[in-house]
Coordinates of C-alpha atoms in Angstrom, one line a residue:
Chain A
X1 CA 66.5 20.5 20.8
X2 CA 65.3 23.1 23.4
X3 CA 65.3 20.8 26.5
X4 CA 68.9 19.8 25.7
X5 CA 70.0 23.4 25.5
X6 CA 68.1 24.2 28.7
X7 CA 69.7 21.3 30.6
X8 CA 73.1 22.4 29.4
X9 CA 72.3 25.9 30.6
X10 CA 71.3 24.7 34.0
X11 CA 74.3 22.4 34.2
X12 CA 76.6 25.3 33.4
X13 CA 75.0 27.4 36.2
X14 CA 75.5 24.6 38.6
X15 CA 79.1 24.1 37.7
X16 CA 79.9 27.8 38.1
X17 CA 78.1 27.7 41.5
X18 CA 80.2 24.9 42.9
X19 CA 83.3 27.0 43.9
X20 CA 81.0 29.4 45.8
X21 CA 79.2 26.6 47.6
X22 CA 82.6 25.0 48.4
X23 CA 84.0 28.3 49.8
X24 CA 80.9 28.7 52.0
X25 CA 80.5 25.2 53.3
X26 CA 83.9 23.6 53.5
X27 CA 85.6 25.9 56.1
X28 CA 82.5 26.1 58.2
X29 CA 81.9 22.4 57.9
X30 CA 85.4 21.7 59.0
X31 CA 85.1 24.1 61.8
X32 CA 81.9 22.5 63.1
X33 CA 83.2 19.0 62.7
X34 CA 86.6 19.7 64.4
X35 CA 85.8 19.7 68.1
X36 CA 84.7 16.4 69.7
X37 CA 81.5 16.1 71.6
X38 CA 83.3 16.2 75.0
X39 CA 85.1 19.3 74.0
X40 CA 81.8 21.0 73.0
X41 CA 80.2 19.9 76.3
X42 CA 83.2 21.1 78.3
X43 CA 83.1 24.5 76.6
X44 CA 79.4 25.1 77.2
X45 CA 79.7 24.2 80.8
X46 CA 82.2 27.0 81.4
X47 CA 80.5 30.0 83.0
X48 CA 82.7 32.4 81.0
X49 CA 81.5 30.9 77.7
X50 CA 77.8 30.8 78.8
X51 CA 78.0 34.4 79.9
X52 CA 79.7 35.6 76.7
X53 CA 77.2 33.7 74.5
X54 CA 74.2 35.1 76.5
X55 CA 75.7 38.6 76.3
X56 CA 76.1 38.3 72.6
X57 CA 72.5 37.2 72.1
X58 CA 71.0 39.9 74.5
X59 CA 73.0 42.8 73.0
X60 CA 72.4 41.7 69.4
X61 CA 68.6 41.4 70.1
X62 CA 68.6 44.7 71.9
X63 CA 70.3 46.3 68.9
X64 CA 67.7 44.7 66.7
X65 CA 64.8 46.0 68.8
X66 CA 66.2 49.5 68.9
X67 CA 66.5 49.3 65.1
X68 CA 62.9 48.2 64.7
X69 CA 61.6 50.9 67.1
X70 CA 63.5 53.8 65.5
X71 CA 64.3 52.4 62.1
X72 CA 60.7 51.5 61.1
X73 CA 59.5 55.1 60.9
X74 CA 62.6 56.1 58.9
X75 CA 62.2 53.2 56.5
X76 CA 58.6 54.1 56.0
X77 CA 59.4 57.8 55.3
X78 CA 62.2 56.7 52.8
X79 CA 59.8 54.3 51.0
X80 CA 56.8 56.7 50.8
X81 CA 58.1 60.3 50.6
X82 CA 60.3 62.2 48.3
X83 CA 62.2 65.1 49.9
X84 CA 65.3 67.1 49.3
X85 CA 68.4 65.3 50.5
X86 CA 66.8 61.8 50.4
X87 CA 69.7 60.3 48.5
X88 CA 72.1 61.8 51.1
X89 CA 70.1 60.2 53.9
X90 CA 70.1 56.8 52.1
X91 CA 73.8 57.1 51.5
X92 CA 74.4 57.8 55.2
X93 CA 72.3 54.8 56.2
X94 CA 74.5 52.5 54.0
X95 CA 77.7 54.1 55.4
X96 CA 78.2 51.5 58.2
X97 CA 78.4 48.7 55.6
X98 CA 81.2 50.4 53.8
X99 CA 83.6 51.8 56.4
X100 CA 86.1 49.6 58.4
X101 CA 84.5 48.5 61.6
X102 CA 87.3 49.6 64.0
X103 CA 86.6 53.1 62.5
X104 CA 82.9 52.7 63.7
X105 CA 84.2 51.8 67.2
X106 CA 86.5 54.9 67.2
X107 CA 83.6 57.1 66.0
X108 CA 81.3 55.8 68.7
X109 CA 84.0 56.3 71.3
X110 CA 84.3 59.9 70.0
X111 CA 80.8 60.5 71.1
X112 CA 81.9 60.4 74.7
X113 CA 84.8 62.8 74.3
X114 CA 84.5 65.3 77.1
X115 CA 85.2 68.4 75.0
X116 CA 82.1 67.8 72.8
X117 CA 78.5 68.7 73.3
X118 CA 77.4 65.1 73.0
X119 CA 80.2 64.0 75.5
X120 CA 79.1 66.6 78.0
X121 CA 75.4 65.6 77.6
X122 CA 76.3 61.9 78.1
X123 CA 78.4 62.7 81.1
X124 CA 75.5 64.8 82.5
X125 CA 73.1 61.9 82.0
X126 CA 75.6 59.5 83.6
X127 CA 75.9 57.4 80.4
X128 CA 79.3 55.8 79.7
X129 CA 80.3 54.3 76.4
X130 CA 83.7 52.7 77.0
X131 CA 83.5 49.2 78.4
X132 CA 79.7 49.2 79.0
X133 CA 76.6 47.4 77.7
X134 CA 75.5 50.8 76.5
X135 CA 78.6 51.2 74.3
X136 CA 78.2 47.6 72.9
X137 CA 74.5 48.0 72.1
X138 CA 75.3 51.4 70.5
X139 CA 77.9 49.9 68.3
X140 CA 75.8 46.9 67.3
X141 CA 72.8 49.1 66.5
X142 CA 75.1 51.2 64.3
X143 CA 76.4 48.3 62.3
X144 CA 73.0 46.4 62.1
X145 CA 70.7 49.4 61.3
X146 CA 71.4 49.6 57.6
X147 CA 70.4 45.9 57.1
X148 CA 67.1 46.5 59.0
X149 CA 66.2 49.8 57.3
X150 CA 66.9 48.5 53.8
X151 CA 64.8 45.4 54.3
X152 CA 61.9 47.3 56.0
X153 CA 62.1 50.0 53.2
X154 CA 61.8 47.3 50.5
X155 CA 58.8 45.9 52.5
X156 CA 57.0 49.2 52.6
X157 CA 57.8 49.8 48.9
X158 CA 56.2 46.5 48.1
X159 CA 52.8 47.6 49.6
X160 CA 50.9 49.6 46.9
X161 CA 50.3 53.2 48.0
X162 CA 46.8 52.8 46.5
X163 CA 45.9 50.5 49.4
X164 CA 46.7 53.3 51.9
X165 CA 44.6 55.7 49.8
X166 CA 41.7 53.2 49.8
X167 CA 42.0 52.7 53.6
X168 CA 41.9 56.5 54.2
X169 CA 38.9 56.9 51.8
X170 CA 37.1 54.3 54.0
X171 CA 37.7 56.5 57.0
X172 CA 40.9 55.2 58.6
X173 CA 43.4 57.8 59.7
X174 CA 47.1 57.5 58.9
X175 CA 47.9 55.6 62.1
X176 CA 45.2 53.1 61.6
X177 CA 46.1 52.8 57.9
X178 CA 49.7 52.1 59.0
X179 CA 48.9 49.5 61.6
X180 CA 45.9 47.8 59.8
X181 CA 47.1 47.8 56.2
X182 CA 50.8 48.8 55.7
X183 CA 52.5 47.0 58.6
X184 CA 50.7 43.7 58.2
X185 CA 51.7 43.6 54.5
X186 CA 55.3 44.6 55.1
X187 CA 55.6 42.4 58.2
X188 CA 57.7 39.7 56.5
X189 CA 60.4 42.1 55.3
X190 CA 60.5 43.7 58.8
X191 CA 61.1 40.3 60.4
X192 CA 63.7 39.5 57.7
X193 CA 65.3 42.9 58.5
X194 CA 65.4 42.0 62.2
X195 CA 67.1 38.7 61.3
X196 CA 69.7 40.5 59.2
X197 CA 70.3 43.1 61.8
X198 CA 70.6 40.5 64.6
X199 CA 72.9 38.4 62.4
X200 CA 75.1 41.4 61.7
X201 CA 75.2 42.4 65.4
X202 CA 75.9 39.0 66.7
X203 CA 78.9 38.6 64.4
X204 CA 80.4 42.0 65.1
X205 CA 84.0 42.1 66.3
X206 CA 86.0 45.0 64.9
X207 CA 84.0 47.8 66.4
X208 CA 83.1 46.0 69.6
X209 CA 86.7 45.4 70.5
X210 CA 87.5 49.1 70.3
X211 CA 84.5 50.1 72.5
X212 CA 84.4 47.3 75.0
X213 CA 86.8 44.4 75.4
X214 CA 85.0 43.7 78.6
X215 CA 82.2 42.8 79.2
X216 CA 83.3 40.1 76.7
X217 CA 81.1 39.1 73.8
X218 CA 81.4 35.7 72.2
X219 CA 83.4 36.9 69.2
X220 CA 85.9 38.7 71.5
X221 CA 86.2 35.6 73.7
X222 CA 86.8 33.4 70.6
X223 CA 89.5 35.9 69.5
X224 CA 91.1 35.9 72.9
X225 CA 91.2 32.1 73.2
X226 CA 92.6 31.9 69.7
X227 CA 95.5 34.4 70.4
X228 CA 96.2 33.0 73.9
X229 CA 95.7 29.3 73.5
X230 CA 95.4 28.5 69.7
X231 CA 92.9 27.2 67.3
X232 CA 91.8 24.1 69.3
X233 CA 90.6 26.1 72.3
X234 CA 88.7 28.7 70.2
X235 CA 86.9 26.2 68.0
X236 CA 84.3 24.8 70.5
X237 CA 83.1 28.4 71.4
X238 CA 82.9 29.3 67.7
X239 CA 80.8 26.2 67.1
X240 CA 78.4 27.1 69.9
X241 CA 78.1 30.6 68.5
X242 CA 77.3 29.2 65.0
X243 CA 74.8 26.7 66.4
X244 CA 73.0 29.3 68.5
X245 CA 72.9 31.8 65.7
X246 CA 71.5 29.1 63.2
X247 CA 68.8 28.2 65.7
X248 CA 67.9 31.8 66.4
X249 CA 67.7 32.7 62.7
X250 CA 65.8 29.5 61.8
X251 CA 63.2 30.4 64.5
X252 CA 62.9 34.0 63.3
X253 CA 62.5 32.9 59.6
X254 CA 59.9 30.3 60.7
X255 CA 58.0 33.1 62.5
X256 CA 58.1 35.3 59.4
X257 CA 56.9 32.4 57.3
X258 CA 54.1 31.5 59.7
X259 CA 52.8 35.1 59.5
X260 CA 52.3 34.6 55.8
X261 CA 48.8 33.5 54.9
X262 CA 48.6 30.1 53.2
Chain B
X1 CA 23.6 68.1 43.7
X2 CA 27.4 67.7 43.6
X3 CA 28.8 70.9 42.3
X4 CA 32.4 71.5 41.2
X5 CA 33.1 75.1 40.8
X6 CA 36.1 76.8 39.1
X7 CA 38.6 74.0 39.9
X8 CA 42.2 74.6 39.0
X9 CA 44.9 72.0 39.9
X10 CA 48.5 71.8 38.9
X11 CA 50.4 68.5 39.0
X12 CA 53.9 68.2 37.5
X13 CA 53.4 70.1 34.3
X14 CA 49.8 69.0 34.0
X15 CA 46.9 71.2 34.8
X16 CA 43.2 70.8 35.4
X17 CA 41.7 74.0 34.2
X18 CA 38.5 75.7 35.1
X19 CA 36.4 72.6 35.9
X20 CA 32.7 73.4 36.4
X21 CA 30.3 70.5 36.8
X22 CA 26.9 70.0 38.2
X23 CA 26.1 66.3 39.0
X24 CA 22.5 65.8 40.1
X25 CA 21.6 63.6 43.1
X26 CA 20.8 60.1 42.0
X27 CA 22.5 60.6 38.6
X28 CA 24.9 58.1 37.0
X29 CA 27.4 60.7 35.6
X30 CA 30.3 59.7 33.5
X31 CA 33.6 61.6 33.0
X32 CA 35.0 60.5 29.7
X33 CA 38.4 61.2 28.1
X34 CA 41.5 59.6 26.7
X35 CA 44.4 58.5 28.9
X36 CA 46.1 61.6 30.4
X37 CA 43.2 63.9 30.1
X38 CA 42.9 64.4 33.9
X39 CA 39.8 62.3 34.6
X40 CA 41.4 60.4 37.5
X41 CA 42.9 63.5 39.0
X42 CA 39.5 65.2 38.9
X43 CA 38.1 62.1 40.8
X44 CA 40.8 62.4 43.4
X45 CA 40.0 66.1 43.8
X46 CA 36.4 65.3 44.3
X47 CA 37.1 62.8 47.1
X48 CA 39.9 65.0 48.5
X49 CA 42.8 62.7 47.9
X50 CA 45.1 64.7 45.7
X51 CA 48.7 63.5 45.3
X52 CA 51.2 65.3 47.6
X53 CA 52.7 67.3 44.8
X54 CA 49.4 68.5 43.4
X55 CA 48.6 72.2 44.0
X56 CA 45.0 73.2 44.1
X57 CA 45.1 76.9 43.3
X58 CA 41.4 77.5 43.3
X59 CA 38.1 75.7 43.2
X60 CA 35.3 74.7 45.5
X61 CA 33.2 71.5 45.8
X62 CA 29.7 71.4 47.2
X63 CA 27.2 68.7 48.1
X64 CA 23.8 70.4 48.0
X65 CA 24.7 73.7 49.7
X66 CA 27.4 72.3 52.0
X67 CA 31.0 73.0 51.1
X68 CA 33.2 69.9 51.1
X69 CA 36.4 71.5 49.8
X70 CA 38.3 71.5 53.1
X71 CA 36.9 68.3 54.5
X72 CA 39.1 65.1 54.7
X73 CA 38.1 62.3 52.4
X74 CA 36.2 60.2 54.9
X75 CA 34.0 63.2 56.0
X76 CA 32.8 63.9 52.5
X77 CA 30.2 61.1 52.4
X78 CA 31.8 59.6 49.3
X79 CA 33.3 56.3 48.5
X80 CA 35.8 55.5 45.7
X81 CA 36.5 52.3 43.8
X82 CA 39.9 52.5 42.2
X83 CA 40.9 50.9 38.9
X84 CA 43.0 48.3 40.7
X85 CA 40.1 47.9 43.2
X86 CA 42.6 48.0 46.2
X87 CA 41.3 45.0 48.1
X88 CA 43.4 44.4 51.2
X89 CA 45.2 41.1 50.4
X90 CA 45.7 40.1 54.1
X91 CA 42.0 40.3 54.9
X92 CA 39.2 38.0 54.1
X93 CA 36.4 39.2 51.8
X94 CA 34.2 39.8 54.9
X95 CA 36.9 41.8 56.7
X96 CA 37.5 43.8 53.6
X97 CA 33.8 44.7 53.4
X98 CA 33.6 45.6 57.1
X99 CA 36.9 47.5 57.1
X100 CA 35.4 51.0 57.1
X101 CA 32.6 50.3 59.6
X102 CA 34.6 51.2 62.7
X103 CA 35.1 54.8 61.4
X104 CA 31.5 55.5 60.7
X105 CA 28.7 55.9 63.1
X106 CA 26.0 53.5 61.9
X107 CA 23.5 51.8 64.0
X108 CA 24.5 48.2 64.7
X109 CA 21.3 46.6 63.4
X110 CA 21.3 48.8 60.3
X111 CA 24.9 47.8 59.7
X112 CA 24.1 44.1 59.8
X113 CA 21.0 44.5 57.7
X114 CA 23.0 46.4 55.1
X115 CA 25.8 43.9 55.2
X116 CA 23.4 41.0 54.6
X117 CA 21.6 43.0 51.9
X118 CA 24.8 43.8 50.0
X119 CA 26.1 40.2 50.4
X120 CA 22.8 38.9 48.9
X121 CA 22.6 41.6 46.2
X122 CA 26.2 41.1 45.1
X123 CA 26.2 37.4 45.4
X124 CA 29.1 37.3 47.9
X125 CA 27.7 34.7 50.4
X126 CA 29.9 31.9 49.3
X127 CA 33.2 33.7 49.3
X128 CA 33.1 35.7 52.6
X129 CA 35.9 33.7 54.2
X130 CA 38.1 33.6 51.1
X131 CA 41.1 36.0 50.5
X132 CA 41.0 38.3 47.5
X133 CA 43.7 36.4 45.6
X134 CA 41.4 33.3 45.7
X135 CA 38.4 34.9 44.0
X136 CA 37.7 35.9 40.4
X137 CA 38.1 39.4 38.9
X138 CA 34.3 39.9 38.8
X139 CA 34.0 38.9 42.5
X140 CA 36.8 41.2 43.5
X141 CA 35.0 44.0 41.8
X142 CA 31.8 43.2 43.7
X143 CA 33.7 43.1 47.0
X144 CA 35.2 46.5 46.3
X145 CA 31.7 47.9 45.6
X146 CA 30.3 46.3 48.7
X147 CA 33.1 47.7 50.9
X148 CA 32.2 51.2 49.7
X149 CA 28.4 50.8 49.6
X150 CA 28.1 49.4 53.2
X151 CA 29.1 52.9 54.4
X152 CA 26.0 54.4 52.8
X153 CA 27.8 57.0 50.8
X154 CA 26.0 59.8 49.0
X155 CA 28.3 59.6 46.0
X156 CA 30.3 56.6 44.7
X157 CA 33.2 57.4 42.5
X158 CA 34.3 54.7 40.1
X159 CA 37.8 55.1 38.5
X160 CA 37.7 52.8 35.4
X161 CA 36.5 49.8 37.5
X162 CA 35.7 47.7 34.5
X163 CA 39.0 48.0 32.6
X164 CA 40.7 45.1 34.4
X165 CA 37.9 42.7 33.6
X166 CA 37.5 40.3 30.7
X167 CA 34.7 41.1 28.3
X168 CA 32.0 38.7 29.7
X169 CA 32.8 39.9 33.3
X170 CA 32.6 43.5 32.0
X171 CA 29.1 42.9 30.7
X172 CA 28.0 41.3 34.0
X173 CA 29.6 44.2 35.9
X174 CA 27.8 46.8 33.8
X175 CA 24.4 45.1 34.4
X176 CA 25.2 45.0 38.1
X177 CA 26.2 48.7 38.3
X178 CA 23.0 49.6 36.5
X179 CA 20.9 47.5 38.9
X180 CA 22.7 48.9 42.0
X181 CA 22.2 52.4 40.8
X182 CA 18.4 51.9 40.3
X183 CA 18.0 50.0 43.5
X184 CA 20.1 52.1 45.9
X185 CA 19.5 55.5 44.4
X186 CA 23.1 56.5 45.1
X187 CA 24.8 59.1 42.9
X188 CA 27.5 57.4 40.8
X189 CA 30.4 59.2 39.1
X190 CA 32.2 57.0 36.6
X191 CA 35.5 57.7 35.0
X192 CA 36.0 55.9 31.7
X193 CA 37.5 56.0 28.3
X194 CA 35.1 53.5 26.9
X195 CA 32.1 55.1 25.2
X196 CA 30.1 51.9 24.9
X197 CA 30.3 51.4 28.6
X198 CA 29.2 55.0 29.2
X199 CA 26.3 54.8 26.7
X200 CA 25.0 51.8 28.6
X201 CA 25.3 53.2 32.1
X202 CA 24.9 56.9 32.0
X203 CA 22.4 59.5 31.0
X204 CA 24.7 62.5 31.5
X205 CA 28.4 63.1 31.4
X206 CA 31.3 65.2 30.4
X207 CA 34.3 64.8 28.0
X208 CA 37.7 65.9 29.2
X209 CA 40.7 66.8 27.0
X210 CA 44.1 68.1 28.2
X211 CA 42.7 68.9 31.7
X212 CA 39.6 70.7 30.5
X213 CA 35.9 69.8 30.2
X214 CA 35.3 70.2 26.5
X215 CA 31.7 69.1 26.3
X216 CA 29.1 68.1 28.9
X217 CA 25.4 67.2 28.8
X218 CA 23.4 64.2 27.8
X219 CA 25.5 61.3 26.7
X220 CA 23.2 60.7 23.7
X221 CA 23.7 64.3 22.7
X222 CA 27.5 64.2 23.1
X223 CA 27.5 61.0 21.0
X224 CA 25.3 62.4 18.2
X225 CA 26.2 66.1 18.3
X226 CA 29.9 66.4 19.3
X227 CA 30.9 70.1 19.5
X228 CA 34.5 69.8 18.4
X229 CA 36.7 67.6 16.2
X230 CA 38.3 66.1 19.3
X231 CA 35.0 65.0 20.8
X232 CA 33.8 63.8 17.4
X233 CA 36.9 61.6 16.9
X234 CA 36.8 60.4 20.5
X235 CA 33.2 59.2 20.3
X236 CA 33.9 57.4 17.0
X237 CA 32.4 59.8 14.5
X238 CA 35.1 59.0 12.0
X239 CA 33.9 61.4 9.3
X240 CA 35.0 64.8 10.5
X241 CA 35.4 67.3 7.7
X242 CA 36.3 71.0 7.2
X243 CA 33.5 72.7 5.3
X244 CA 32.7 76.1 3.9
X245 CA 29.5 77.9 4.3
X246 CA 28.1 79.9 1.4
X247 CA 24.7 81.4 0.9
X248 CA 23.0 79.0 3.3
X249 CA 24.8 75.9 1.8
X250 CA 27.4 73.8 3.4
X251 CA 30.1 72.8 0.8
X252 CA 32.7 70.1 1.3
X253 CA 35.0 70.5 -1.7
X254 CA 32.6 70.1 -4.6
X255 CA 30.1 68.2 -2.5
X256 CA 27.0 70.1 -1.3
X257 CA 25.8 68.8 2.1
X258 CA 22.3 69.1 3.3
X259 CA 21.9 69.6 7.0
X260 CA 19.0 70.0 9.4
X261 CA 18.8 73.2 11.4
X262 CA 22.5 73.7 12.0
X263 CA 21.8 77.3 13.1
X264 CA 20.6 75.8 16.4
X265 CA 24.2 75.1 17.3
X266 CA 26.1 77.8 15.3
X267 CA 25.2 80.1 12.5
X268 CA 28.2 79.6 10.3
X269 CA 29.7 76.1 10.8
X270 CA 33.1 75.3 9.5
X271 CA 33.2 71.5 10.4
X272 CA 30.8 68.6 10.1
X273 CA 30.8 65.2 11.6
X274 CA 28.9 62.1 10.4
X275 CA 28.9 58.8 12.3
X276 CA 30.1 55.9 10.1
X277 CA 27.1 53.7 10.9
X278 CA 24.8 56.5 9.6
X279 CA 26.3 56.2 6.1
X280 CA 24.3 53.6 4.1
X281 CA 24.9 51.7 1.0
X282 CA 22.1 52.9 -1.3
X283 CA 22.0 50.0 -3.7
X284 CA 21.0 47.5 -1.0
X285 CA 19.7 49.2 2.1
X286 CA 16.3 50.5 2.3
X287 CA 16.0 53.3 -0.3
X288 CA 13.0 54.7 1.4
X289 CA 15.3 55.9 4.2
X290 CA 15.5 59.6 3.9
X291 CA 19.0 60.0 2.4
X292 CA 19.1 63.6 1.3
X293 CA 22.8 63.4 0.8
X294 CA 23.5 60.9 -2.0
X295 CA 26.9 60.3 -3.6
X296 CA 28.9 57.9 -5.7
X297 CA 32.5 56.9 -4.9
X298 CA 35.1 54.2 -5.2
X299 CA 36.0 51.8 -2.4
X300 CA 39.6 52.4 -1.3
X301 CA 39.8 49.9 1.6
X302 CA 37.7 47.3 3.4
X303 CA 38.4 46.0 6.9
X304 CA 36.5 43.5 9.0
X305 CA 35.5 44.9 12.4
X306 CA 33.7 42.4 14.6
X307 CA 30.6 41.5 12.5
X308 CA 30.8 44.7 10.4
X309 CA 32.8 45.9 7.5
X310 CA 34.6 49.2 7.8
X311 CA 34.6 50.6 4.3
X312 CA 36.6 53.6 3.1
X313 CA 35.0 55.3 0.1
X314 CA 36.5 58.2 -1.9
X315 CA 34.1 60.6 -3.5
X316 CA 35.2 63.8 -5.1
X317 CA 38.4 63.8 -3.2
X318 CA 36.8 63.3 0.2
X319 CA 37.3 60.1 2.1
X320 CA 34.2 58.7 3.9
X321 CA 34.2 56.0 6.5
X322 CA 31.2 53.7 6.6
X323 CA 30.4 50.8 8.9
X324 CA 28.2 48.3 7.2
X325 CA 26.8 44.9 8.2
X326 CA 28.7 42.0 6.7
X327 CA 25.8 40.8 4.6
X328 CA 26.1 44.0 2.5
X329 CA 28.9 42.4 0.7
X330 CA 26.4 39.7 -0.5
X331 CA 24.1 42.3 -1.9
X332 CA 26.4 44.7 -3.7
X333 CA 29.7 44.4 -5.5
X334 CA 32.1 45.3 -2.7
X335 CA 35.8 45.2 -3.3
X336 CA 38.7 47.5 -3.5
X337 CA 38.2 49.8 -6.5
X338 CA 34.5 49.0 -6.9
X339 CA 32.0 51.9 -7.5
X340 CA 29.4 52.2 -4.8
X341 CA 26.4 54.6 -4.2
X342 CA 26.1 55.8 -0.6
X343 CA 24.2 58.4 1.3
X344 CA 23.2 59.8 4.7
X345 CA 20.3 61.7 6.1
X346 CA 20.6 65.4 6.7
X347 CA 19.5 64.8 10.3
X348 CA 22.7 62.7 10.8
X349 CA 25.0 65.6 9.8
X350 CA 26.4 67.3 12.8
X351 CA 27.6 70.8 11.9
X352 CA 29.7 72.9 14.3
X353 CA 32.2 75.7 14.4
X354 CA 35.7 75.3 15.6
X355 CA 38.3 78.0 15.9

């Protein structure tokens, strides 16, 4: 009797999963299938579309690299150390996931307000937020960082602390232990964190539009074409954004998998 | 000699108290104790790898006359093999073994000679290019040992390294440790809760309980002459009784117990312990064996334990535990309620005083 019950169980799971799969694939499938080949070709040959797609990619990858550089140490500290206020720091890191994204844009713009210390410092350094790449990358880092830190932290937590102890008992210092033992073992989660962070950054619209309508990122261009010319003109750009994102993430996941030992 | 002097360490409500140990060079010293007695914490203190929240309020560690207390772990000339072995899963066996070499100044030729010697001795030649997850438990353990021994440590600390192995691999590992100890002449410090393992490997050791060393000395002596009820029970001397001492005689209820020179340990004992295998069945076992203490009693329970029978005998209100070979049941009438004659030699009675 057991196999019958088991197959009923699995069938039930499958039936309940169907609406979710439909919700995910149907709209995207329709969107990708909507434009003709000539419409897609025409869109990608437009300099404005090429520039916005490239801008989206470069700014999202920049945000991801900044997250890796500055987020990795924080993720390691959160995975390995207990300190007063740790929960508050973890809550703060998750905050960008919870708050509406235009609010993030407004908060980042607030940095450059002239009557604040940060604003005066930025002005003194000649850094502008509004309508600049700096502003866009700041916003994208802000929204993508939680995804990177949480994934990297899970990676570091999965490395037994005893391996670090062993490494140090064999003579390695903390830096060598980190680079020879901890990082190679947490590598996969770090790459996955980069994928998540890049994905979040490349799809960001709400915060970006507050900080920088121009230079125009692909999601802003899609929005502009939709409001100005309608669905038909925005679809080809949206499809290219989806295709490029899928290729990028597939490559990154492949890289993460190839780093795993067989 | 590795000397641990007046060591006090606090860790989250637990405390290592007043640890004083002298471990001789070339010794195979064992630290025994039940789970939670502080054995592993002591080992971490010796190598200098205490947990972040541990507070070492006092204590000094010396090797010969050099103080090691403030030295970092890798400058203490010690190696440690943890319970989980801690092999690096992303490195081959060879890279695991060579991991520590770049941090130690060893002559190149010496390093290669030592590497080859260890690979041969430990039988690792065929698995050097494999990853730890692709080798057996026994092989993993040998890799962990090689990784430590290649650095020519003065002392090797072993934190229950046999506990994760199956019984045949445990036997093999015990023989290997014994051989390595005699061939390399390194000082080994083993932490274990397994008395059989310790009896096989060590000459000397210490028993820990609630963060304190409660008895130290020759393992054979600890085994036969435990100095407290805790140690007696821990080493398997199941018969631990409260006794009274009157006019040179030890009385246990109405039973008078003959002992041998108990004044060597304490003048007025109030406890005795007798190992269960020292209690013999008088009707079948060699009666010429000097059994100055002879009693009759009724069998209350019998359990099979490996190839022995664990027999509970009640005599004059006292419950004795005896461990007899299985064939005894063929020679005497042995069942629940049966009357049996049993005895033990006065030299097997360990008398001690406990407050």
